[in-house]
CSV table of C-alpha atoms and ligand atoms in Angstrom, one decimal:
chain,number,residue,atom,x,y,z
A,1,MET,CA,-33.6,-33.9,-6.4
A,2,PRO,CA,-33.7,-31.5,-9.4
A,3,CYS,CA,-32.3,-28.1,-8.5
A,4,SER,CA,-32.0,-24.8,-10.2
A,5,GLU,CA,-29.3,-24.1,-12.8
A,6,LYS,CA,-27.6,-21.6,-10.6
A,7,ARG,CA,-27.3,-24.1,-7.7
A,8,ALA,CA,-26.0,-26.8,-10.1
A,9,ARG,CA,-23.3,-24.4,-11.4
A,10,LEU,CA,-22.2,-23.5,-7.8
A,11,LEU,CA,-22.1,-27.2,-6.7
A,12,LEU,CA,-20.0,-28.1,-9.8
A,13,SER,CA,-17.6,-25.1,-9.4
A,14,ARG,CA,-17.1,-25.9,-5.7
A,15,GLY,CA,-16.3,-29.5,-6.5
A,16,ARG,CA,-19.2,-30.7,-4.5
A,17,ALA,CA,-20.8,-32.5,-7.5
A,18,VAL,CA,-19.8,-34.2,-10.7
A,19,VAL,CA,-21.6,-34.4,-14.0
A,20,HIS,CA,-23.3,-37.7,-14.3
A,21,LEU,CA,-25.2,-37.3,-17.6
A,22,MET,CA,-25.1,-34.6,-20.2
A,23,ALA,CA,-28.7,-35.1,-21.6
A,24,PRO,CA,-30.9,-34.9,-19.6
A,25,PHE,CA,-28.3,-32.9,-17.7
A,26,THR,CA,-27.7,-34.6,-14.3
A,27,ILE,CA,-25.2,-34.0,-11.6
A,28,ARG,CA,-24.3,-36.3,-8.7
A,29,LEU,CA,-23.4,-35.0,-5.2
A,30,LYS,CA,-20.1,-36.2,-3.9
A,31,ASP,CA,-20.3,-35.1,-0.3
A,32,ARG,CA,-23.7,-36.4,0.8
A,33,LYS,CA,-24.9,-39.8,1.7
A,34,ASP,CA,-28.3,-40.9,2.8
A,35,GLY,CA,-30.7,-38.2,4.1
A,36,THR,CA,-34.4,-37.8,3.3
A,37,LEU,CA,-35.6,-37.7,-0.3
A,38,GLN,CA,-38.5,-35.5,-1.4
A,39,PRO,CA,-41.0,-37.5,-3.5
A,40,VAL,CA,-41.2,-36.5,-7.2
A,41,HIS,CA,-44.1,-37.3,-9.5
A,42,VAL,CA,-43.6,-38.3,-13.1
A,43,LYS,CA,-46.5,-37.3,-15.3
A,44,ILE,CA,-47.2,-38.6,-18.8
A,45,ASP,CA,-49.5,-37.5,-21.6
A,46,PRO,CA,-49.2,-40.3,-24.2
A,47,GLY,CA,-49.8,-39.1,-27.8
A,48,SER,CA,-49.5,-40.7,-31.2
A,49,LYS,CA,-46.6,-38.6,-32.4
A,50,GLN,CA,-45.3,-37.0,-29.2
A,51,THR,CA,-45.5,-37.9,-25.6
A,52,GLY,CA,-45.3,-35.2,-23.0
A,53,LEU,CA,-43.2,-35.9,-19.9
A,54,GLY,CA,-43.0,-33.8,-16.7
A,55,LEU,CA,-41.4,-34.1,-13.3
A,56,VAL,CA,-43.3,-32.2,-10.5
A,57,PHE,CA,-43.0,-31.8,-6.8
A,58,GLU,CA,-46.1,-31.4,-4.7
A,59,SER,CA,-45.7,-29.2,-1.7
A,60,ARG,CA,-48.5,-28.2,0.7
A,61,GLN,CA,-49.3,-25.0,-1.2
A,62,ASP,CA,-48.3,-25.6,-4.8
A,63,LEU,CA,-47.2,-28.0,-7.5
A,64,LYS,CA,-43.7,-27.1,-8.6
A,65,VAL,CA,-42.6,-28.1,-12.1
A,66,LEU,CA,-39.0,-29.4,-12.0
A,67,TRP,CA,-38.4,-30.7,-15.5
A,68,LEU,CA,-40.3,-30.7,-18.8
A,69,ALA,CA,-39.7,-32.9,-21.9
A,70,VAL,CA,-41.4,-34.0,-25.1
A,71,LEU,CA,-40.6,-37.4,-26.4
A,72,HIS,CA,-40.9,-37.6,-30.2
A,73,HIS,CA,-41.7,-41.0,-31.4
A,74,ARG,CA,-40.8,-42.5,-34.8
A,75,SER,CA,-43.9,-44.7,-35.3
A,76,HIS,CA,-44.4,-43.2,-38.7
A,77,GLN,CA,-40.8,-44.1,-39.8
A,78,ILE,CA,-41.2,-47.7,-38.4
A,79,SER,CA,-44.3,-48.5,-40.4
A,80,GLU,CA,-42.8,-46.9,-43.6
A,81,GLN,CA,-39.7,-49.0,-43.2
A,82,LEU,CA,-41.6,-52.2,-42.6
A,83,THR,CA,-43.9,-51.5,-45.6
A,84,ALA,CA,-40.8,-50.9,-47.8
A,85,ARG,CA,-39.1,-54.0,-46.6
A,86,ARG,CA,-42.3,-56.1,-47.2
A,87,ALA,CA,-42.6,-54.7,-50.8
A,88,MET,CA,-39.0,-55.4,-51.6
A,89,ARG,CA,-39.1,-58.9,-50.3
A,90,ARG,CA,-42.4,-59.6,-52.1
A,91,ARG,CA,-40.9,-58.4,-55.4
A,92,ARG,CA,-37.7,-60.4,-55.1
A,93,ARG,CA,-39.5,-63.6,-54.2
A,94,ASN,CA,-42.2,-63.2,-56.8
A,95,GLN,CA,-40.1,-62.1,-59.7
A,96,LEU,CA,-36.9,-64.1,-59.4
A,97,TRP,CA,-38.2,-67.5,-58.5
A,98,HIS,CA,-41.3,-69.3,-57.5
A,99,ARG,CA,-41.6,-70.7,-54.1
A,100,PRO,CA,-44.9,-72.2,-52.9
A,101,ALA,CA,-46.5,-70.3,-50.0
A,102,ARG,CA,-45.8,-71.7,-46.6
A,103,LEU,CA,-48.6,-72.9,-44.4
A,104,ASP,CA,-49.9,-69.9,-42.5
A,105,ASN,CA,-50.1,-71.4,-39.1
A,106,ARG,CA,-48.3,-68.6,-37.3
A,107,THR,CA,-50.1,-67.0,-34.3
A,108,ARG,CA,-49.8,-63.8,-32.4
A,109,LYS,CA,-49.7,-63.3,-28.7
A,110,ALA,CA,-52.9,-61.9,-27.1
A,111,ASP,CA,-51.1,-58.7,-26.1
A,112,TRP,CA,-49.5,-58.2,-29.5
A,113,LEU,CA,-49.3,-54.6,-30.8
A,114,PRO,CA,-48.2,-53.4,-34.2
A,115,PRO,CA,-44.5,-52.6,-34.1
A,116,SER,CA,-45.1,-48.8,-34.4
A,117,LEU,CA,-47.4,-48.9,-31.4
A,118,GLN,CA,-45.2,-51.2,-29.4
A,119,HIS,CA,-42.4,-48.7,-30.0
A,120,ARG,CA,-44.5,-46.0,-28.3
A,121,VAL,CA,-45.1,-48.1,-25.3
A,122,ASP,CA,-41.5,-49.2,-25.1
A,123,THR,CA,-39.9,-45.8,-25.4
A,124,THR,CA,-42.3,-44.2,-23.0
A,125,LEU,CA,-41.7,-46.9,-20.4
A,126,ALA,CA,-37.9,-46.6,-21.0
A,127,TRP,CA,-38.1,-43.0,-20.1
A,128,VAL,CA,-40.1,-43.6,-16.9
A,129,LYS,CA,-37.5,-46.1,-15.9
A,130,LYS,CA,-34.6,-43.8,-16.8
A,131,LEU,CA,-36.2,-40.9,-14.8
A,132,SER,CA,-36.8,-43.3,-11.8
A,133,LYS,CA,-33.1,-44.0,-11.7
A,134,LEU,CA,-32.1,-40.3,-11.7
A,135,VAL,CA,-34.7,-38.8,-9.3
A,136,PRO,CA,-36.6,-40.2,-6.3
A,137,VAL,CA,-39.9,-41.0,-8.2
A,138,SER,CA,-42.7,-41.9,-5.9
A,139,ASP,CA,-45.7,-41.4,-8.1
A,140,ILE,CA,-46.6,-42.0,-11.8
A,141,GLY,CA,-49.5,-40.1,-13.3
A,142,LEU,CA,-50.8,-41.1,-16.7
A,143,GLU,CA,-53.6,-39.9,-19.0
A,144,ARG,CA,-55.4,-43.1,-20.0
A,145,VAL,CA,-58.6,-42.2,-21.8
A,146,LYS,CA,-60.2,-39.2,-23.4
A,147,PHE,CA,-63.4,-39.5,-21.4
A,148,ASP,CA,-64.5,-41.6,-18.4
A,149,MET,CA,-67.4,-43.4,-20.0
A,150,GLN,CA,-68.0,-45.6,-17.0
A,151,LYS,CA,-68.5,-42.6,-14.7
A,152,MET,CA,-70.6,-40.7,-17.3
A,153,LEU,CA,-73.0,-43.5,-18.1
A,154,ASN,CA,-73.6,-44.7,-14.6
A,155,GLY,CA,-73.6,-41.5,-12.6
A,156,ASP,CA,-76.7,-39.4,-12.9
A,157,ILE,CA,-75.5,-35.9,-13.2
A,158,SER,CA,-78.2,-34.0,-11.4
A,159,GLY,CA,-77.3,-30.7,-9.8
A,160,VAL,CA,-74.4,-30.1,-12.1
A,161,GLU,CA,-74.3,-26.8,-13.9
A,162,TYR,CA,-73.6,-27.5,-17.5
A,163,GLN,CA,-70.9,-24.9,-17.7
A,164,GLN,CA,-67.2,-25.1,-17.2
A,165,GLY,CA,-67.6,-24.7,-13.5
A,166,THR,CA,-67.2,-28.3,-12.4
A,167,LEU,CA,-65.0,-31.0,-13.7
A,168,PHE,CA,-67.8,-33.5,-14.3
A,169,GLY,CA,-69.9,-30.9,-16.2
A,170,PHE,CA,-66.8,-30.0,-18.2
A,171,GLU,CA,-66.2,-33.7,-19.0
A,172,VAL,CA,-69.8,-34.2,-20.2
A,173,LYS,CA,-69.7,-31.1,-22.3
A,174,GLU,CA,-66.4,-32.0,-23.9
A,175,TYR,CA,-67.7,-35.5,-24.6
A,176,LEU,CA,-70.8,-34.1,-26.3
A,177,LEU,CA,-68.8,-31.6,-28.3
A,178,ASP,CA,-66.6,-34.5,-29.5
A,179,LYS,CA,-69.6,-36.7,-30.2
A,180,HIS,CA,-71.4,-34.0,-32.3
A,181,ASN,CA,-68.3,-32.8,-33.9
A,182,HIS,CA,-68.6,-29.3,-32.4
A,183,THR,CA,-71.9,-28.5,-34.3
A,184,CYS,CA,-75.6,-28.5,-33.4
A,185,ALA,CA,-77.1,-32.0,-33.3
A,186,TYR,CA,-80.4,-30.7,-34.7
A,187,CYS,CA,-79.6,-28.2,-37.5
A,188,GLY,CA,-76.0,-29.2,-38.1
A,189,GLY,CA,-74.9,-25.6,-38.0
A,190,VAL,CA,-77.5,-24.3,-40.6
A,191,SER,CA,-78.9,-21.8,-38.1
A,192,GLY,CA,-75.5,-20.0,-38.0
A,193,ASP,CA,-75.7,-19.8,-34.2
A,194,ASN,CA,-72.4,-20.9,-32.7
A,195,ARG,CA,-73.5,-20.8,-29.1
A,196,LEU,CA,-73.6,-24.5,-28.3
A,197,GLU,CA,-75.4,-25.7,-25.2
A,198,VAL,CA,-76.1,-29.1,-23.5
A,199,GLU,CA,-79.7,-30.1,-24.4
A,200,HIS,CA,-82.0,-32.7,-23.0
A,201,VAL,CA,-83.6,-34.8,-25.8
A,202,HIS,CA,-86.5,-35.8,-23.6
A,203,PRO,CA,-87.3,-32.6,-21.7
A,204,ARG,CA,-86.5,-32.3,-18.0
A,205,SER,CA,-90.0,-31.0,-17.3
A,206,LYS,CA,-91.5,-34.2,-18.8
A,207,GLY,CA,-89.4,-36.6,-16.8
A,208,GLY,CA,-86.3,-36.7,-19.0
A,209,SER,CA,-83.2,-37.9,-17.1
A,210,ASN,CA,-79.8,-36.2,-16.7
A,211,SER,CA,-78.0,-39.3,-18.1
A,212,VAL,CA,-75.5,-38.7,-20.9
A,213,LYS,CA,-77.7,-40.9,-23.1
A,214,ASN,CA,-80.4,-38.2,-22.9
A,215,LEU,CA,-78.1,-35.3,-23.7
A,216,VAL,CA,-77.0,-33.7,-27.0
A,217,MET,CA,-75.2,-30.6,-28.1
A,218,ALA,CA,-77.6,-28.0,-29.6
A,219,CYS,CA,-77.2,-24.4,-30.7
A,220,ARG,CA,-79.2,-21.8,-28.6
A,221,THR,CA,-81.5,-21.1,-31.5
A,222,CYS,CA,-82.6,-24.8,-31.8
A,223,ASN,CA,-82.6,-25.2,-28.0
A,224,GLU,CA,-85.0,-22.3,-27.6
A,225,ALA,CA,-87.1,-23.4,-30.6
A,226,LYS,CA,-87.5,-26.9,-29.2
A,227,SER,CA,-88.2,-25.6,-25.7
A,228,ASN,CA,-89.9,-28.4,-23.7
A,229,ILE,CA,-91.6,-30.1,-26.7
A,230,LEU,CA,-91.1,-33.8,-27.2
A,231,LEU,CA,-88.7,-34.5,-30.1
A,232,ALA,CA,-91.3,-36.5,-32.2
A,233,ASP,CA,-93.8,-33.7,-31.8
A,234,TRP,CA,-91.3,-31.1,-32.8
A,235,LYS,CA,-90.5,-33.0,-35.9
A,236,ARG,CA,-94.2,-32.9,-36.9
A,237,MET,CA,-94.3,-29.1,-36.3
A,238,LEU,CA,-91.4,-28.3,-38.7
A,239,GLY,CA,-92.1,-26.2,-41.7
A,240,ARG,CA,-90.4,-26.3,-45.2
A,241,SER,CA,-87.7,-23.7,-44.7
A,242,LYS,CA,-84.0,-24.7,-45.2
A,243,LEU,CA,-83.4,-24.6,-41.5
A,244,ASP,CA,-86.4,-26.9,-40.7
A,245,LYS,CA,-85.3,-29.4,-43.4
A,246,ALA,CA,-81.9,-29.6,-41.8
A,247,ARG,CA,-83.5,-30.0,-38.4
A,248,ALA,CA,-85.6,-32.9,-39.7
A,249,VAL,CA,-82.4,-34.8,-40.6
A,250,GLY,CA,-80.8,-34.1,-37.2
A,251,ILE,CA,-83.9,-35.0,-35.3
A,252,GLU,CA,-84.2,-38.3,-37.3
A,253,LYS,CA,-80.7,-39.1,-36.4
A,254,THR,CA,-81.1,-38.3,-32.8
A,255,LEU,CA,-84.4,-40.3,-32.5
A,256,LYS,CA,-82.7,-43.4,-34.0
A,257,GLY,CA,-79.7,-42.9,-31.8
A,258,LYS,CA,-77.3,-42.8,-34.8
A,259,TRP,CA,-74.7,-40.5,-33.2
A,260,VAL,CA,-71.6,-42.5,-32.6
A,261,GLY,CA,-69.6,-41.4,-29.6
A,262,LEU,CA,-65.9,-41.5,-29.0
A,263,LYS,CA,-63.9,-40.9,-32.1
A,264,ASP,CA,-60.9,-42.3,-30.2
A,265,ALA,CA,-59.6,-45.1,-32.3
A,266,ALA,CA,-59.4,-48.5,-30.7
A,267,ALA,CA,-55.7,-48.6,-31.4
A,268,VAL,CA,-55.1,-45.5,-29.2
A,269,ASN,CA,-56.8,-47.2,-26.3
A,270,ALA,CA,-54.9,-50.5,-26.9
A,271,THR,CA,-51.6,-48.6,-26.7
A,272,ARG,CA,-52.6,-46.7,-23.6
A,273,ASN,CA,-53.8,-49.8,-21.9
A,274,ALA,CA,-50.6,-51.6,-22.8
A,275,LEU,CA,-48.6,-48.7,-21.4
A,276,LEU,CA,-50.6,-48.7,-18.2
A,277,SER,CA,-50.2,-52.4,-17.6
A,278,GLN,CA,-46.4,-52.1,-18.2
A,279,ILE,CA,-46.2,-49.1,-15.8
A,280,LEU,CA,-48.2,-50.9,-13.2
A,281,PHE,CA,-45.8,-53.9,-13.5
A,282,PHE,CA,-42.8,-51.6,-13.2
A,283,ALA,CA,-44.2,-49.6,-10.2
A,284,LYS,CA,-45.3,-52.7,-8.2
A,285,ASP,CA,-45.9,-51.7,-4.6
A,286,GLU,CA,-43.1,-49.1,-4.4
A,287,LYS,CA,-44.6,-46.4,-6.5
A,288,SER,CA,-48.2,-45.4,-6.8
A,289,VAL,CA,-49.9,-45.0,-10.2
A,290,CYS,CA,-52.8,-42.8,-10.9
A,291,THR,CA,-54.7,-42.2,-14.1
A,292,GLY,CA,-56.8,-39.3,-15.5
A,293,THR,CA,-58.9,-38.5,-18.4
A,294,GLY,CA,-58.2,-36.2,-21.3
A,295,ALA,CA,-61.1,-33.9,-20.4
A,296,MET,CA,-59.7,-33.7,-16.9
A,297,THR,CA,-56.3,-32.7,-18.2
A,298,LYS,CA,-57.9,-30.0,-20.4
A,299,PHE,CA,-60.0,-28.7,-17.4
A,300,ASN,CA,-56.9,-28.4,-15.2
A,301,ARG,CA,-54.9,-26.7,-18.0
A,302,LYS,CA,-57.6,-24.1,-18.6
A,303,GLN,CA,-58.0,-23.5,-14.8
A,304,GLN,CA,-54.3,-22.9,-14.5
A,305,GLY,CA,-54.3,-20.6,-17.6
A,306,MET,CA,-51.6,-22.6,-19.4
A,307,PRO,CA,-51.1,-22.7,-23.2
A,308,LYS,CA,-51.6,-25.9,-25.2
A,309,HIS,CA,-48.4,-28.0,-25.2
A,310,HIS,CA,-47.8,-31.7,-24.8
A,311,THR,CA,-45.5,-31.3,-21.9
A,312,LEU,CA,-47.9,-28.9,-20.1
A,313,ASP,CA,-50.7,-31.4,-20.7
A,314,ALA,CA,-48.6,-34.0,-19.0
A,315,VAL,CA,-48.1,-31.7,-15.9
A,316,CYS,CA,-51.9,-31.3,-15.7
A,317,VAL,CA,-52.7,-35.0,-15.8
A,318,GLY,CA,-54.7,-36.4,-13.0
A,319,GLU,CA,-56.0,-34.5,-9.9
A,320,VAL,CA,-54.4,-31.1,-9.5
A,321,ASN,CA,-55.3,-29.5,-6.2
A,322,HIS,CA,-52.8,-26.7,-6.1
A,323,PRO,CA,-51.6,-23.9,-8.4
A,324,ILE,CA,-48.9,-25.1,-10.8
A,325,VAL,CA,-45.8,-22.9,-10.6
A,326,ASN,CA,-42.5,-22.7,-12.5
A,327,TRP,CA,-43.8,-24.2,-15.7
A,328,GLN,CA,-42.2,-21.4,-17.9
A,329,GLN,CA,-39.0,-23.2,-18.4
A,330,PRO,CA,-37.0,-24.8,-21.2
A,331,VAL,CA,-38.3,-28.1,-22.6
A,332,LEU,CA,-36.1,-30.9,-23.5
A,333,ASP,CA,-36.9,-32.3,-26.9
A,334,ILE,CA,-36.1,-36.0,-27.0
A,335,GLN,CA,-36.1,-37.5,-30.5
A,336,CYS,CA,-36.3,-41.3,-30.8
A,337,THR,CA,-33.6,-42.1,-33.4
A,338,GLY,CA,-32.9,-45.8,-33.0
A,339,ARG,CA,-29.5,-47.3,-32.8
A,340,GLY,CA,-28.8,-47.7,-36.5
A,341,SER,CA,-29.7,-50.3,-39.0
A,342,TYR,CA,-29.2,-54.0,-38.5
A,343,GLN,CA,-29.3,-54.5,-42.3
A,344,ARG,CA,-25.9,-53.9,-43.7
A,345,THR,CA,-27.0,-53.7,-47.3
A,346,ARG,CA,-28.4,-50.5,-48.8
A,347,LEU,CA,-31.0,-51.2,-51.4
A,348,ASP,CA,-32.0,-49.3,-54.5
A,349,LYS,CA,-35.7,-48.6,-55.2
A,350,TYR,CA,-36.2,-52.0,-56.8
A,351,GLY,CA,-34.9,-53.8,-53.7
A,352,PHE,CA,-31.5,-54.8,-55.2
A,353,PRO,CA,-28.2,-54.2,-53.4
A,354,ARG,CA,-26.8,-50.7,-54.0
A,355,GLY,CA,-24.0,-50.7,-51.5
A,356,TYR,CA,-22.8,-52.1,-48.2
A,357,LEU,CA,-22.4,-50.5,-44.8
A,358,MET,CA,-19.4,-51.2,-42.7
A,359,ARG,CA,-19.3,-54.4,-40.6
A,360,GLN,CA,-18.1,-52.4,-37.6
A,361,LYS,CA,-20.1,-49.5,-36.2
A,362,ALA,CA,-17.2,-47.7,-34.5
A,363,VAL,CA,-14.8,-45.5,-36.4
A,364,TYR,CA,-11.8,-44.0,-34.5
A,365,GLY,CA,-13.7,-44.6,-31.3
A,366,PHE,CA,-16.9,-42.8,-32.4
A,367,GLN,CA,-20.2,-44.3,-33.3
A,368,THR,CA,-23.2,-42.9,-35.2
A,369,GLY,CA,-25.5,-41.3,-32.6
A,370,ASP,CA,-22.8,-40.2,-30.1
A,371,GLN,CA,-23.0,-36.6,-28.9
A,372,VAL,CA,-19.7,-34.9,-29.8
A,373,LYS,CA,-18.1,-31.5,-29.6
A,374,ALA,CA,-15.8,-30.5,-32.5
A,375,ILE,CA,-13.4,-27.6,-32.4
A,376,VAL,CA,-12.1,-26.9,-35.9
A,377,PRO,CA,-9.2,-24.5,-35.5
A,378,SER,CA,-8.7,-23.4,-39.1
A,379,GLY,CA,-9.9,-23.9,-42.7
A,380,LYS,CA,-13.2,-23.8,-44.4
A,381,LYS,CA,-15.1,-25.5,-41.5
A,382,GLN,CA,-13.5,-23.4,-38.8
A,383,GLY,CA,-15.7,-23.1,-35.7
A,384,ASN,CA,-17.2,-25.0,-32.8
A,385,TYR,CA,-19.9,-27.6,-33.4
A,386,THR,CA,-21.9,-29.7,-30.9
A,387,GLY,CA,-24.4,-32.4,-31.8
A,388,ARG,CA,-25.1,-35.9,-32.9
A,389,VAL,CA,-22.4,-37.4,-35.0
A,390,ALA,CA,-22.8,-39.7,-38.0
A,391,VAL,CA,-19.5,-41.5,-38.7
A,392,ARG,CA,-18.0,-42.5,-42.0
A,393,ALA,CA,-15.1,-45.0,-42.5
A,394,SER,CA,-12.9,-42.2,-43.9
A,395,GLY,CA,-12.9,-40.5,-40.5
A,396,SER,CA,-14.6,-37.5,-41.9
A,397,PHE,CA,-17.8,-37.1,-39.9
A,398,ASN,CA,-21.1,-35.3,-40.2
A,399,ILE,CA,-22.5,-33.5,-37.2
A,400,GLN,CA,-26.2,-32.7,-36.7
A,401,THR,CA,-26.2,-29.5,-34.7
A,402,SER,CA,-29.2,-27.5,-33.5
A,403,ASP,CA,-28.5,-25.1,-36.5
A,404,GLY,CA,-28.4,-27.9,-39.1
A,405,LEU,CA,-26.1,-30.5,-40.6
A,406,VAL,CA,-22.3,-29.8,-40.8
A,407,GLN,CA,-20.5,-32.2,-43.1
A,408,GLY,CA,-16.9,-33.3,-43.4
A,409,ILE,CA,-15.5,-32.8,-39.9
A,410,SER,CA,-12.4,-34.8,-39.2
A,411,HIS,CA,-12.5,-37.2,-36.2
A,412,LYS,CA,-9.3,-35.5,-35.0
A,413,HIS,CA,-11.3,-32.4,-33.9
A,414,CYS,CA,-14.0,-34.3,-32.1
A,415,THR,CA,-14.4,-35.0,-28.4
A,416,LEU,CA,-17.0,-37.3,-27.0
A,417,ILE,CA,-19.7,-35.8,-24.8
A,418,GLN,CA,-22.0,-38.7,-24.4
A,419,ARG,CA,-22.4,-42.1,-25.9
A,420,GLY,CA,-25.4,-42.6,-28.2
A,421,SER,CA,-28.4,-44.1,-26.4
A,422,GLY,CA,-31.0,-44.2,-29.3
A,423,TYR,CA,-32.2,-40.6,-28.6
A,424,GLY,CA,-31.3,-37.1,-29.9
A,425,PHE,CA,-31.6,-34.1,-27.6
A,426,ASN,CA,-32.4,-30.5,-28.1
A,427,LEU,CA,-33.5,-27.7,-25.8
A,428,THR,CA,-36.6,-25.7,-26.8
A,429,THR,CA,-39.0,-23.3,-25.3
A,430,ILE,CA,-42.8,-23.2,-24.9
A,431,ALA,CA,-44.1,-20.5,-27.2
A,432,ILE,CA,-46.3,-18.2,-25.1
A,433,ILE,CA,-49.0,-16.7,-27.3
A,434,ASN,CA,-50.5,-13.7,-25.5
A,435,GLY,CA,-47.6,-11.4,-25.0
A,436,GLY,CA,-45.7,-13.3,-22.3
A,437,SER,CA,-42.0,-13.1,-22.3
A,438,GLU,CA,-40.3,-16.1,-23.9
A,439,LYS,CA,-37.6,-17.7,-21.9
A,440,GLN,CA,-34.4,-18.3,-23.7
A,441,ALA,CA,-33.2,-21.9,-24.0
A,442,ALA,CA,-30.3,-22.5,-21.7
B,501,ZN,ZN1,-79.2,-25.7,-34.3
């Protein structure tokens, strides 16, 4: 069960616990066996570049944040590397010899995802599994979609104030804002009025429904000008002013139903669905899995008065019934780094060999990616350095510290902190914008 830093320090100094892992920092109690475990929830906000992770504990009166992290994916790097490899192979094959094309009878599995997206699913799932080993995880919460279309199209939303009061109204409004790109559906912003309201295309007083299909986002000027007139009638009543000309275009588009909802790319949904099915498989019957929508997350975050941050979005995923406490704490930045290259040949920009990497990955017992501490007693590089090491055959290493890269540190000065696991770690803070005190990274 995650505890405070002070408690961990005391447990360690009294010899009641040992260090189990350096990052994320984990200790193991030596003098306790069995006992009851308090259930911890893992919450995930999957994103394209970063995924927010959070551990929370739900008590009867509040939701206590125990641990925060942001997982930085390397999807971009993966697709770049694959493109480069493809280009080089193509060039070599085409220019150096001719080989007839092979029969293209290769198939893909139904659940195939591009490698960069698969990487996102894999690393996120790996962290859920890793956390489940370290803490008693009982519940996994995941943001799955931006809007719940099923609920919005089927449910008639009568009796809902179209303000930010209720979740459903909030979700509808967020959806409409997204659909109309945060501008008025009629004038497209020509009126200069930025007060956007939910508008019934077919007026309520003339039997128009509350269904999302009958709703658009309109500025207050247009909303009042339209009043309870039918859209086709309003179009006929328009004059020749610049505003009315703009309105004619918007009305035409609305009448023909040309607004396309949900900008969310299909790829994003594919990744999230893949992640959900993997998590469901992992959780089986032992852990419960719940999902939420993006609008729900935003609603929760605004209600709690929290700033925008991936990890705080994660904490707000799903149903939040209690005040969230303790969220002002250091965030662990987890960078996906990979475990080094399989290819042992370095290529020049034309795809020809430039040099070769070592056969062995280990040098004097160290490997690229390991976390090390170096104490250099004298000389130009005198000082203490902690970070991710990059080894060289000569035994003169580079260390990536939080302050930057330090080159040419001898292996003799290095001590191993933790073996490389394909991730780099860093502690950061959440920047609090409106005058709040910023907590120092531990
Ligand atoms: Zn307008």
